[in-house]
Amino acid sequence: MNKFAKASKTLHHAPRTSGVERQASLINAAASLFATNGFTGTTTKQIAKAAGVSEALLFKHFPTKRALYTAILTEKAHYSGLREAVEEAAAKREDKRFFTLLASYRIRKGADPTLFRLLLFSALEGHEMSDIFFRQQYRVFHDLLAGYIRQRIDEGAYRSVDPLLAARAFFGIIVHHRLLHDIFGLPMHRTHEATVEEYVSLFLGGLVRQSSQP
Amino acid sequence: MNKFAKASKTLHHAPRTSGVERQASLINAAASLFATNGFTGTTTKQIAKAAGVSEALLFKHFPTKRALYTAILTEKAHYSGLREAVEEAAAKREDKRFFTLLASYRIRKGADPTLFRLLLFSALEGHEMSDIFFRQQYRVFHDLLAGYIRQRIDEGAYRSVDPLLAARAFFGIIVHHRLLHDIFGLPMHRTHEATVEEYVSLFLGGLVRQSSQP
DNA sequence: CGTGAGTGAGTAAGCACTCACTCACGTTAG
DNA sequence: CTAACGTGAGTGAGTGCTTACTCACTCACG
C-alpha cells in the first residue's frame, strides 16, 4: 500500500501496480460496464481501456471474460451490516422502524444502481452465478422479513396472513420502486424519505379506511 | 392461407411464403430469442435459423438487426382488452374485483414471460424504443389505477394516501412476483389464485391487526 | 538476476450485413 | 393454350470488421 512513495523514483515510465490492486481496478471497471451494457454487451477491450491497461493483462488476471464476470458476482455478493440494525429493531418490536430501515436501505439518496442492474442482467442472461448472487443479495433479507412477520402474527400483532407472501409484497414495493427509477428512469415525485414513509404506512395499514364511525 | 394446396404442385422445391407471413414468422422467432438472450446476446444467424430462412432474407425484410428489434417492440406494445373489464369494475366500485382483475392479469397460469423479459432487456440495454414500449405496456394501467385510487380517496372510501405511490405499491407487488418467478426462477408456493387473493387482501387491508377489542 | 507486471502484434472464429444470382408464379402477348 | 416476361421470394458465398484470447517479448524492482 506504500507503493506511491516508491513510484516517485521512476517518473518517465509508469509505476507498476501490485497484482491485487490491478485485479481490484479491473473488477471495478468491469462491474460498471457489465452493469451498464450486460455481459454480451461489454467487450474485453472496453474493460481494459476503462481500467487503463492492455487486454493482454486482463487475461493474465482472469483466464476468460466469463471468469471475470463470475469474480465480480462473487465479490459483490457480500452485503453491508444492515442486518444487525434491523435485528435490533425486530427484537424491540419497533414495527415501523423495522420496515423503514429495510425500505430506506434500498430507497435512499445516491443509492448505487450498479448492483441492482448486475443482479437483473445476471438473472436475465442466465449466468450460472446468478443464483448465488441472488441468494446473498436478496434471500437473506427476504427470510429475515418473513420470519419477523410470522413471529408478529403468532404474537397476535398482525393479521393472519401468509408470512412469505407478505414479505414478498413488501419487497415488491421497494424493488419495484428501484425498477421504475433506476432502470426505467422515471423521475421521483416525492423525497426518498416521504416515499419510504408512505410505502411503510401503506403496507402496515392497508388502503381501505377503517371505519371509525359505526 | 391456402398456400399448402399450391405447394403440392412443386414437391422438390420449397413453396414460397408471402412477405407479410415471412415478416411475422421472423418477428416471432426474433422476439423469443431477444427475450431469452437480449439484443446483443442474439445473432442474426440464430434468428434466421429459428425462422427457417437464410440470413440474407432477414436483411431483405429488415435493413438492420436493430430495425428488427424496434419492429418487435412496436408490434408487441399493443395490449389486450383488459382495460374494459377493469373500468367496469371501477364504475361499480367493486374494489376487490378491480384489484383482483389487475393482479390476475399478470399473475395467472401459463402467463407468457416473453413480454416481461423483452421489457426488462430493452430498459436495461437502453434501447430507444424502450420508453414507448414501457408506456404502452405499463403506464396505461398505472394511470388507470392511480386515477381510481384518487377517486376512492375523494369519496372517503380509502385512507388519504398518495394515489401515485399507492398505485406503484400495488404494481410493485405484482411485478415483483413475476420477477421472482419468471426471471429468478423461484418456485410458486401457493396457487396463482390464492396468491392474488392474498396480495389484494394485504394491499387493501394492510398488515397490522385492527384492534377489535379496545 | 529472477520474478512478475506489462504490452504490441497477432490469430481464428464470429459478427452484421451485401451481392450476384436462381427460381416460383401470376400476368399477358401472340 | 402456350411462351415470354416481370416481380418478388429466396439463397450461397462472400465482405470487412470485431471479438475473445495468445504469444513472444520488454522492463521495473527487490
Coordinates of C-alpha atoms (C1' of nucleotides) in Angstrom, one line a residue:
Chain A
M1 CA 0.0 0.0 0.0
N2 CA 3.1 2.3 0.2
K3 CA 3.7 1.9 -3.5
F4 CA 3.3 5.7 -4.1
A5 CA 6.5 6.6 -2.3
K6 CA 8.4 4.2 -4.4
A7 CA 6.7 5.3 -7.6
S8 CA 8.2 8.7 -7.4
K9 CA 11.6 7.2 -8.2
T10 CA 10.6 6.5 -11.8
L11 CA 8.8 9.4 -13.4
H12 CA 9.0 8.6 -17.2
H13 CA 7.8 5.1 -17.1
A14 CA 4.5 4.1 -15.4
P15 CA 4.9 2.8 -11.9
R16 CA 4.0 -0.8 -11.5
T17 CA 0.9 -1.8 -9.6
S18 CA 0.6 -4.9 -7.5
G19 CA -1.4 -7.8 -8.7
V20 CA -4.2 -7.4 -6.2
E21 CA -4.6 -3.7 -6.8
R22 CA -4.8 -4.3 -10.6
Q23 CA -7.3 -7.1 -10.1
A24 CA -9.5 -4.8 -8.0
S25 CA -9.4 -2.0 -10.5
L26 CA -10.2 -4.4 -13.3
I27 CA -13.2 -5.7 -11.3
N28 CA -14.4 -2.2 -10.6
A29 CA -14.1 -1.1 -14.2
A30 CA -15.8 -4.3 -15.4
A31 CA -18.6 -4.2 -12.9
S32 CA -19.6 -0.8 -14.0
L33 CA -19.5 -1.8 -17.7
F34 CA -21.3 -5.1 -17.2
A35 CA -24.0 -3.3 -15.1
T36 CA -24.5 -0.7 -17.9
N37 CA -24.3 -3.0 -21.0
G38 CA -24.7 -6.5 -19.8
F39 CA -22.3 -9.4 -20.3
T40 CA -22.6 -9.8 -24.0
G41 CA -22.9 -6.0 -24.5
T42 CA -19.4 -5.4 -22.9
T43 CA -16.1 -6.2 -24.7
T44 CA -12.9 -7.1 -23.0
K45 CA -11.3 -4.2 -25.0
Q46 CA -13.7 -1.7 -23.3
I47 CA -12.9 -3.2 -19.9
A48 CA -9.1 -3.0 -20.4
K49 CA -9.4 0.6 -21.6
A50 CA -11.6 1.6 -18.6
A51 CA -9.0 0.1 -16.3
G52 CA -6.2 1.7 -18.1
V53 CA -4.3 -1.5 -19.1
S54 CA -3.9 -3.7 -22.1
E55 CA -6.3 -6.5 -22.9
A56 CA -3.4 -8.9 -22.6
L57 CA -3.0 -8.0 -18.9
L58 CA -6.7 -8.6 -18.3
F59 CA -6.3 -12.1 -19.5
K60 CA -3.2 -12.5 -17.2
H61 CA -5.6 -11.9 -14.2
F62 CA -8.7 -13.7 -15.5
P63 CA -8.5 -16.6 -17.9
T64 CA -11.7 -15.8 -19.6
K65 CA -14.2 -12.9 -19.8
R66 CA -16.7 -15.2 -18.1
A67 CA -14.3 -15.8 -15.2
L68 CA -14.1 -12.1 -14.7
Y69 CA -17.8 -11.8 -14.6
T70 CA -18.0 -14.6 -12.1
A71 CA -15.4 -13.0 -9.9
I72 CA -17.5 -9.8 -9.9
L73 CA -20.7 -11.5 -8.9
T74 CA -18.8 -13.4 -6.2
E75 CA -17.2 -10.3 -4.8
K76 CA -20.3 -8.1 -4.9
A77 CA -22.4 -10.8 -3.3
H78 CA -21.3 -9.6 0.2
Y79 CA -23.7 -7.2 1.8
S80 CA -23.2 -4.4 4.3
G81 CA -24.1 -4.5 8.0
L82 CA -27.7 -3.6 7.8
R83 CA -28.8 -6.9 9.2
E84 CA -27.7 -6.0 12.8
A85 CA -29.7 -2.7 12.9
V86 CA -32.7 -4.5 11.5
E87 CA -32.5 -7.3 14.0
E88 CA -32.3 -4.8 16.9
A89 CA -35.5 -3.1 15.8
A90 CA -37.0 -6.6 15.4
A91 CA -36.0 -7.5 19.0
K92 CA -37.6 -4.3 20.3
R93 CA -40.8 -5.0 18.2
E94 CA -40.4 -1.5 16.7
D95 CA -42.5 -2.3 13.6
K96 CA -42.4 1.0 11.9
R97 CA -38.6 1.3 12.4
F98 CA -38.1 -2.3 11.2
F99 CA -39.8 -1.7 7.9
T100 CA -38.5 1.8 7.4
L101 CA -34.9 0.5 7.9
L102 CA -35.4 -2.2 5.3
A103 CA -37.0 0.1 2.8
S104 CA -34.6 3.1 3.2
Y105 CA -31.6 0.8 2.8
R106 CA -32.7 0.5 -0.8
I107 CA -34.6 3.7 -1.3
R108 CA -32.2 6.4 -0.4
K109 CA -30.4 9.4 -1.8
G110 CA -27.4 8.4 -4.0
A111 CA -28.1 4.7 -3.9
D112 CA -25.9 3.0 -6.4
P113 CA -27.9 1.2 -9.1
T114 CA -24.9 -0.9 -10.2
L115 CA -25.6 -3.9 -8.0
F116 CA -29.3 -3.9 -8.9
R117 CA -28.5 -3.7 -12.6
L118 CA -25.9 -6.5 -12.3
L119 CA -28.4 -8.7 -10.5
L120 CA -31.1 -8.2 -13.2
F121 CA -28.7 -8.7 -16.0
S122 CA -27.2 -11.8 -14.5
A123 CA -30.7 -13.3 -14.0
L124 CA -32.0 -12.3 -17.4
E125 CA -28.9 -13.5 -19.2
G126 CA -29.0 -16.7 -17.2
H127 CA -25.4 -16.6 -15.8
E128 CA -24.5 -19.6 -13.6
M129 CA -23.6 -17.4 -10.7
S130 CA -26.9 -15.6 -10.8
D131 CA -28.5 -17.9 -8.2
I132 CA -25.8 -17.4 -5.6
F133 CA -25.7 -13.6 -6.2
F134 CA -29.5 -13.5 -5.9
R135 CA -29.4 -15.5 -2.7
Q136 CA -26.8 -13.4 -1.0
Q137 CA -28.2 -10.0 -2.1
Y138 CA -31.8 -10.9 -1.6
R139 CA -32.7 -14.1 0.2
V140 CA -31.1 -13.0 3.4
F141 CA -33.4 -10.1 4.0
H142 CA -36.3 -11.9 2.5
D143 CA -36.1 -14.7 5.1
L144 CA -35.4 -12.2 7.9
L145 CA -38.6 -10.3 6.9
A146 CA -40.8 -13.4 6.6
G147 CA -39.5 -14.7 10.0
Y148 CA -40.4 -11.4 11.7
I149 CA -43.8 -11.3 10.2
R150 CA -44.5 -14.9 11.2
Q151 CA -43.5 -14.0 14.7
R152 CA -45.7 -11.0 14.9
I153 CA -48.6 -13.0 13.6
D154 CA -48.0 -15.5 16.4
E155 CA -48.0 -12.7 18.9
G156 CA -51.3 -11.5 17.6
A157 CA -49.9 -8.1 16.4
Y158 CA -50.5 -8.8 12.7
R159 CA -53.4 -10.3 10.8
S160 CA -53.1 -13.9 10.0
V161 CA -51.6 -13.5 6.5
D162 CA -49.1 -15.8 4.7
P163 CA -45.8 -14.5 6.0
L164 CA -43.8 -15.4 2.9
L165 CA -46.3 -13.7 0.6
A166 CA -46.4 -10.7 2.9
A167 CA -42.6 -10.4 2.9
R168 CA -42.6 -10.6 -0.9
A169 CA -45.3 -8.0 -1.1
F170 CA -43.2 -5.6 0.9
F171 CA -40.0 -6.3 -1.0
G172 CA -42.1 -5.9 -4.2
I173 CA -43.0 -2.4 -3.3
I174 CA -39.3 -1.5 -2.7
V175 CA -37.8 -3.4 -5.6
H176 CA -40.4 -2.1 -8.0
H177 CA -39.6 1.5 -6.9
R178 CA -36.0 0.9 -7.8
L179 CA -37.0 -0.7 -11.1
L180 CA -39.1 2.4 -12.0
H181 CA -36.4 5.0 -11.0
D182 CA -33.1 3.2 -11.6
I183 CA -33.9 1.1 -14.6
F184 CA -36.9 2.8 -16.4
G185 CA -35.7 6.3 -15.5
L186 CA -38.9 7.6 -14.0
P187 CA -38.4 10.8 -12.1
M188 CA -39.0 10.8 -8.3
H189 CA -42.2 12.6 -7.4
R190 CA -41.6 12.8 -3.6
T191 CA -38.5 12.8 -1.5
H192 CA -36.9 9.5 -0.6
E193 CA -37.9 9.8 3.0
A194 CA -41.5 10.7 2.2
T195 CA -41.7 7.9 -0.3
V196 CA -40.4 5.3 2.2
E197 CA -42.8 6.5 4.9
E198 CA -45.8 6.3 2.6
Y199 CA -44.8 2.8 1.5
V200 CA -44.4 1.6 5.0
S201 CA -47.6 3.1 6.1
L202 CA -49.4 1.6 3.2
F203 CA -48.0 -1.9 3.9
L204 CA -48.7 -1.8 7.6
G205 CA -52.1 -0.1 7.5
G206 CA -53.5 -1.0 4.1
L207 CA -55.6 1.1 1.8
V208 CA -59.2 0.7 2.9
R209 CA -60.3 3.2 5.6
Q210 CA -61.0 1.5 8.9
S211 CA -64.5 2.6 9.9
S212 CA -64.1 4.9 12.9
Q213 CA -67.8 5.8 12.7
P214 CA -70.0 2.6 13.1
Chain B
M1 CA -53.6 -19.1 -46.2
N2 CA -54.3 -21.7 -49.0
K3 CA -50.6 -21.9 -49.8
F4 CA -50.4 -25.5 -48.9
A5 CA -52.7 -26.6 -51.8
K6 CA -50.4 -24.9 -54.2
A7 CA -47.3 -26.3 -52.5
S8 CA -48.3 -29.8 -53.5
K9 CA -47.7 -28.9 -57.1
T10 CA -44.0 -28.5 -56.5
L11 CA -42.6 -31.1 -54.2
H12 CA -38.8 -30.8 -54.7
H13 CA -38.5 -27.1 -54.2
A14 CA -39.9 -25.2 -51.2
P15 CA -43.2 -23.4 -51.6
R16 CA -42.9 -19.6 -51.4
T17 CA -44.3 -17.7 -48.5
S18 CA -45.8 -14.2 -48.8
G19 CA -43.8 -11.2 -47.5
V20 CA -46.1 -10.5 -44.6
E21 CA -46.2 -14.1 -43.4
R22 CA -42.4 -14.3 -43.5
Q23 CA -42.1 -11.0 -41.7
A24 CA -44.4 -12.3 -39.0
S25 CA -42.5 -15.5 -38.6
L26 CA -39.2 -13.6 -38.4
I27 CA -40.7 -11.3 -35.7
N28 CA -41.9 -14.2 -33.7
A29 CA -38.6 -16.1 -33.9
A30 CA -36.7 -13.0 -33.1
A31 CA -38.9 -11.9 -30.2
S32 CA -38.4 -15.3 -28.5
L33 CA -34.7 -15.1 -28.9
F34 CA -34.3 -11.5 -27.9
A35 CA -36.4 -12.2 -24.8
T36 CA -34.2 -15.1 -23.9
N37 CA -30.7 -13.7 -24.7
G38 CA -31.2 -10.0 -25.0
F39 CA -30.3 -7.8 -28.1
T40 CA -26.5 -8.2 -28.0
G41 CA -26.9 -11.9 -26.9
T42 CA -28.8 -12.8 -30.1
T43 CA -27.2 -13.2 -33.5
T44 CA -29.0 -12.7 -36.8
K45 CA -27.8 -16.1 -37.8
Q46 CA -29.7 -17.6 -34.8
I47 CA -32.9 -15.7 -35.8
A48 CA -32.7 -16.7 -39.4
K49 CA -32.2 -20.3 -38.4
A50 CA -35.1 -20.2 -36.0
A51 CA -37.4 -18.7 -38.7
G52 CA -36.1 -21.3 -41.2
V53 CA -34.7 -18.8 -43.7
S54 CA -31.3 -17.5 -44.8
E55 CA -29.7 -14.5 -43.1
A56 CA -29.9 -12.7 -46.5
L57 CA -33.7 -12.9 -46.5
L58 CA -33.8 -11.5 -43.0
F59 CA -32.0 -8.4 -44.2
K60 CA -34.4 -8.1 -47.2
H61 CA -37.2 -7.6 -44.6
F62 CA -35.3 -5.6 -42.0
P63 CA -32.4 -3.3 -43.0
T64 CA -30.6 -3.8 -39.7
K65 CA -30.8 -6.1 -36.7
R66 CA -31.8 -3.0 -34.7
A67 CA -34.7 -2.3 -37.0
L68 CA -36.0 -5.8 -36.4
Y69 CA -35.8 -5.3 -32.7
T70 CA -37.6 -1.9 -33.0
A71 CA -40.3 -3.6 -35.1
I72 CA -40.8 -6.2 -32.3
L73 CA -41.1 -3.6 -29.6
T74 CA -43.6 -1.6 -31.7
E75 CA -45.7 -4.6 -32.5
K76 CA -45.7 -6.1 -29.0
A77 CA -46.6 -2.7 -27.5
H78 CA -50.3 -3.3 -28.1
Y79 CA -52.1 -4.8 -25.1
S80 CA -55.2 -6.9 -24.8
G81 CA -58.7 -5.8 -23.8
L82 CA -58.3 -5.9 -20.1
R83 CA -58.9 -2.2 -19.7
E84 CA -62.7 -2.5 -20.4
A85 CA -63.3 -5.2 -17.7
V86 CA -61.3 -3.2 -15.2
E87 CA -63.1 0.0 -16.0
E88 CA -66.4 -1.8 -15.5
A89 CA -65.4 -2.9 -12.0
A90 CA -64.2 0.6 -11.3
A91 CA -67.6 2.1 -12.3
K92 CA -69.4 -0.3 -10.0
R93 CA -66.9 0.5 -7.2
E94 CA -66.1 -3.2 -6.8
D95 CA -62.8 -2.7 -5.1
K96 CA -61.8 -6.3 -4.6
R97 CA -62.7 -7.3 -8.1
F98 CA -60.9 -4.2 -9.5
F99 CA -57.6 -5.1 -7.9
T100 CA -58.0 -8.9 -8.4
L101 CA -58.6 -8.3 -12.1
L102 CA -55.4 -6.2 -12.4
A103 CA -53.4 -8.6 -10.4
S104 CA -54.6 -11.9 -12.0
Y105 CA -54.0 -10.4 -15.5
R106 CA -50.3 -10.7 -14.8
I107 CA -50.3 -13.5 -12.2
R108 CA -52.0 -16.4 -13.8
K109 CA -51.4 -19.9 -15.0
G110 CA -49.4 -20.1 -18.2
A111 CA -48.7 -16.4 -18.4
D112 CA -46.0 -15.8 -21.1
P113 CA -42.9 -14.2 -19.6
T114 CA -41.6 -13.2 -23.1
L115 CA -43.1 -9.7 -23.0
F116 CA -41.8 -9.1 -19.4
R117 CA -38.4 -10.2 -20.4
L118 CA -38.4 -8.1 -23.5
L119 CA -39.4 -5.1 -21.4
L120 CA -36.7 -5.6 -18.9
F121 CA -34.0 -6.2 -21.5
S122 CA -35.0 -3.2 -23.6
A123 CA -34.9 -1.0 -20.5
L124 CA -31.6 -2.4 -19.2
E125 CA -29.9 -2.3 -22.6
G126 CA -31.2 1.2 -23.1
H127 CA -32.9 0.7 -26.4
E128 CA -34.5 3.8 -27.9
M129 CA -37.9 2.2 -28.2
S130 CA -37.8 1.1 -24.5
D131 CA -39.8 4.2 -23.4
I132 CA -42.6 3.7 -25.8
F133 CA -42.8 0.0 -25.0
F134 CA -42.8 0.8 -21.3
R135 CA -45.5 3.4 -21.6
Q136 CA -47.9 1.2 -23.6
Q137 CA -47.3 -1.9 -21.5
Y138 CA -47.3 -0.3 -18.2
R139 CA -48.2 3.3 -17.9
V140 CA -51.8 2.7 -19.1
F141 CA -52.7 0.6 -16.2
H142 CA -50.6 2.6 -13.8
D143 CA -52.5 5.7 -14.6
L144 CA -55.8 3.9 -14.5
L145 CA -55.0 2.5 -11.1
A146 CA -53.8 5.8 -9.7
G147 CA -56.9 7.6 -11.0
Y148 CA -59.2 5.1 -9.3
I149 CA -57.4 5.3 -6.0
R150 CA -57.6 9.1 -6.1
Q151 CA -61.3 8.9 -6.8
R152 CA -61.9 6.5 -3.9
I153 CA -60.0 8.7 -1.6
D154 CA -62.2 11.7 -2.6
E155 CA -65.2 9.5 -1.9
G156 CA -63.8 8.8 1.6
A157 CA -63.6 5.0 0.9
Y158 CA -59.8 4.9 1.2
R159 CA -57.3 6.5 3.6
S160 CA -55.8 9.7 2.4
V161 CA -52.6 8.3 0.8
D162 CA -50.6 9.4 -2.1
P163 CA -52.5 7.9 -5.1
L164 CA -49.4 7.6 -7.3
L165 CA -47.3 5.9 -4.6
A166 CA -50.2 3.6 -3.7
A167 CA -50.6 2.6 -7.4
R168 CA -46.9 1.9 -7.6
A169 CA -47.0 -0.1 -4.4
F170 CA -49.7 -2.3 -5.8
F171 CA -48.0 -2.7 -9.1
G172 CA -44.8 -3.4 -7.3
I173 CA -46.3 -6.4 -5.5
I174 CA -47.4 -7.9 -8.8
V175 CA -44.3 -7.0 -10.9
H176 CA -42.0 -8.3 -8.2
H177 CA -44.0 -11.6 -8.1
R178 CA -43.3 -12.0 -11.8
L179 CA -39.7 -11.0 -11.3
L180 CA -39.2 -13.7 -8.7
H181 CA -41.0 -16.5 -10.6
D182 CA -40.4 -15.7 -14.3
I183 CA -36.9 -14.2 -14.1
F184 CA -35.3 -15.6 -10.9
G185 CA -37.0 -18.9 -11.3
L186 CA -38.3 -19.2 -7.7
P187 CA -41.0 -21.9 -7.4
M188 CA -44.6 -20.9 -6.6
H189 CA -45.5 -21.8 -3.1
R190 CA -49.3 -21.2 -3.4
T191 CA -51.7 -21.4 -6.4
H192 CA -52.0 -18.4 -8.6
E193 CA -55.5 -17.6 -7.3
A194 CA -54.5 -17.9 -3.7
T195 CA -51.5 -15.7 -4.2
V196 CA -53.5 -13.0 -6.0
E197 CA -56.1 -13.1 -3.2
E198 CA -53.5 -12.7 -0.5
Y199 CA -51.8 -9.8 -2.3
V200 CA -55.1 -7.9 -2.8
S201 CA -56.2 -8.5 0.7
L202 CA -52.8 -7.3 2.0
F203 CA -52.9 -4.2 -0.1
L204 CA -56.4 -3.3 0.8
G205 CA -56.4 -4.2 4.4
G206 CA -52.8 -3.8 5.4
L207 CA -50.7 -5.9 7.8
V208 CA -51.4 -4.5 11.2
R209 CA -54.4 -6.0 13.1
Q210 CA -57.2 -3.5 13.6
S211 CA -58.0 -3.6 17.3
S212 CA -61.4 -5.1 17.6
Q213 CA -61.0 -5.2 21.4
P214 CA -60.5 -1.7 22.9
Chain C
dC1 C1' 19.3 -11.5 -12.0
dG2 C1' 14.9 -13.8 -11.1
dT3 C1' 10.2 -12.8 -10.8
dG4 C1' 6.2 -10.9 -12.2
dA5 C1' 3.9 -6.5 -14.2
dG6 C1' 3.0 -5.1 -18.6
dT7 C1' 2.3 -4.9 -23.8
dG8 C1' 2.1 -4.8 -29.3
dA9 C1' 1.0 -7.5 -32.6
dG10 C1' -1.0 -11.0 -33.7
dT11 C1' -5.0 -15.3 -34.7
dA12 C1' -9.1 -17.8 -35.7
dA13 C1' -13.7 -17.5 -35.2
dG14 C1' -17.8 -14.9 -35.3
dC15 C1' -20.3 -10.8 -36.3
dA16 C1' -23.7 -7.7 -39.1
dC17 C1' -24.5 -7.0 -43.5
dT18 C1' -24.0 -7.3 -49.1
dC19 C1' -24.1 -9.1 -53.7
dA20 C1' -24.9 -11.6 -57.6
dC21 C1' -27.7 -14.8 -58.6
dT22 C1' -31.7 -18.6 -59.0
dC23 C1' -36.3 -19.7 -59.3
dA24 C1' -41.6 -19.7 -58.4
dC25 C1' -45.5 -17.9 -60.2
dG26 C1' -49.2 -14.6 -61.8
dT27 C1' -49.8 -11.7 -65.9
dT28 C1' -50.1 -11.1 -70.6
dA29 C1' -48.8 -11.2 -75.8
dG30 C1' -49.3 -14.0 -79.9
Chain D
dC1 C1' -53.1 -22.8 -75.0
dT2 C1' -48.7 -21.6 -74.7
dA3 C1' -44.5 -19.0 -74.3
dA4 C1' -42.1 -14.9 -72.8
dC5 C1' -41.8 -11.8 -69.1
dG6 C1' -41.7 -9.1 -64.7
dT7 C1' -41.8 -9.3 -60.0
dG8 C1' -40.5 -10.6 -55.8
dA9 C1' -39.1 -14.7 -52.6
dG10 C1' -35.1 -16.8 -51.6
dT11 C1' -30.1 -18.0 -51.1
dG12 C1' -24.6 -19.3 -51.1
dA13 C1' -20.8 -17.2 -50.8
dG14 C1' -18.8 -13.8 -49.7
dT15 C1' -17.2 -8.7 -47.3
dG16 C1' -14.7 -6.0 -43.8
dC17 C1' -14.7 -5.6 -39.1
dT18 C1' -14.8 -7.0 -34.2
dT19 C1' -14.4 -10.5 -30.8
dA20 C1' -12.1 -13.3 -27.2
dC21 C1' -8.0 -14.8 -26.4
dT22 C1' -2.5 -15.8 -27.2
dC23 C1' 2.4 -15.3 -27.6
dA24 C1' 6.8 -13.6 -27.7
dC25 C1' 8.7 -10.1 -25.7
dT26 C1' 10.3 -5.8 -22.6
dC27 C1' 11.4 -3.8 -18.4
dA28 C1' 10.8 -2.4 -13.3
dC29 C1' 12.1 -3.7 -9.0
dG30 C1' 13.6 -6.3 -4.7

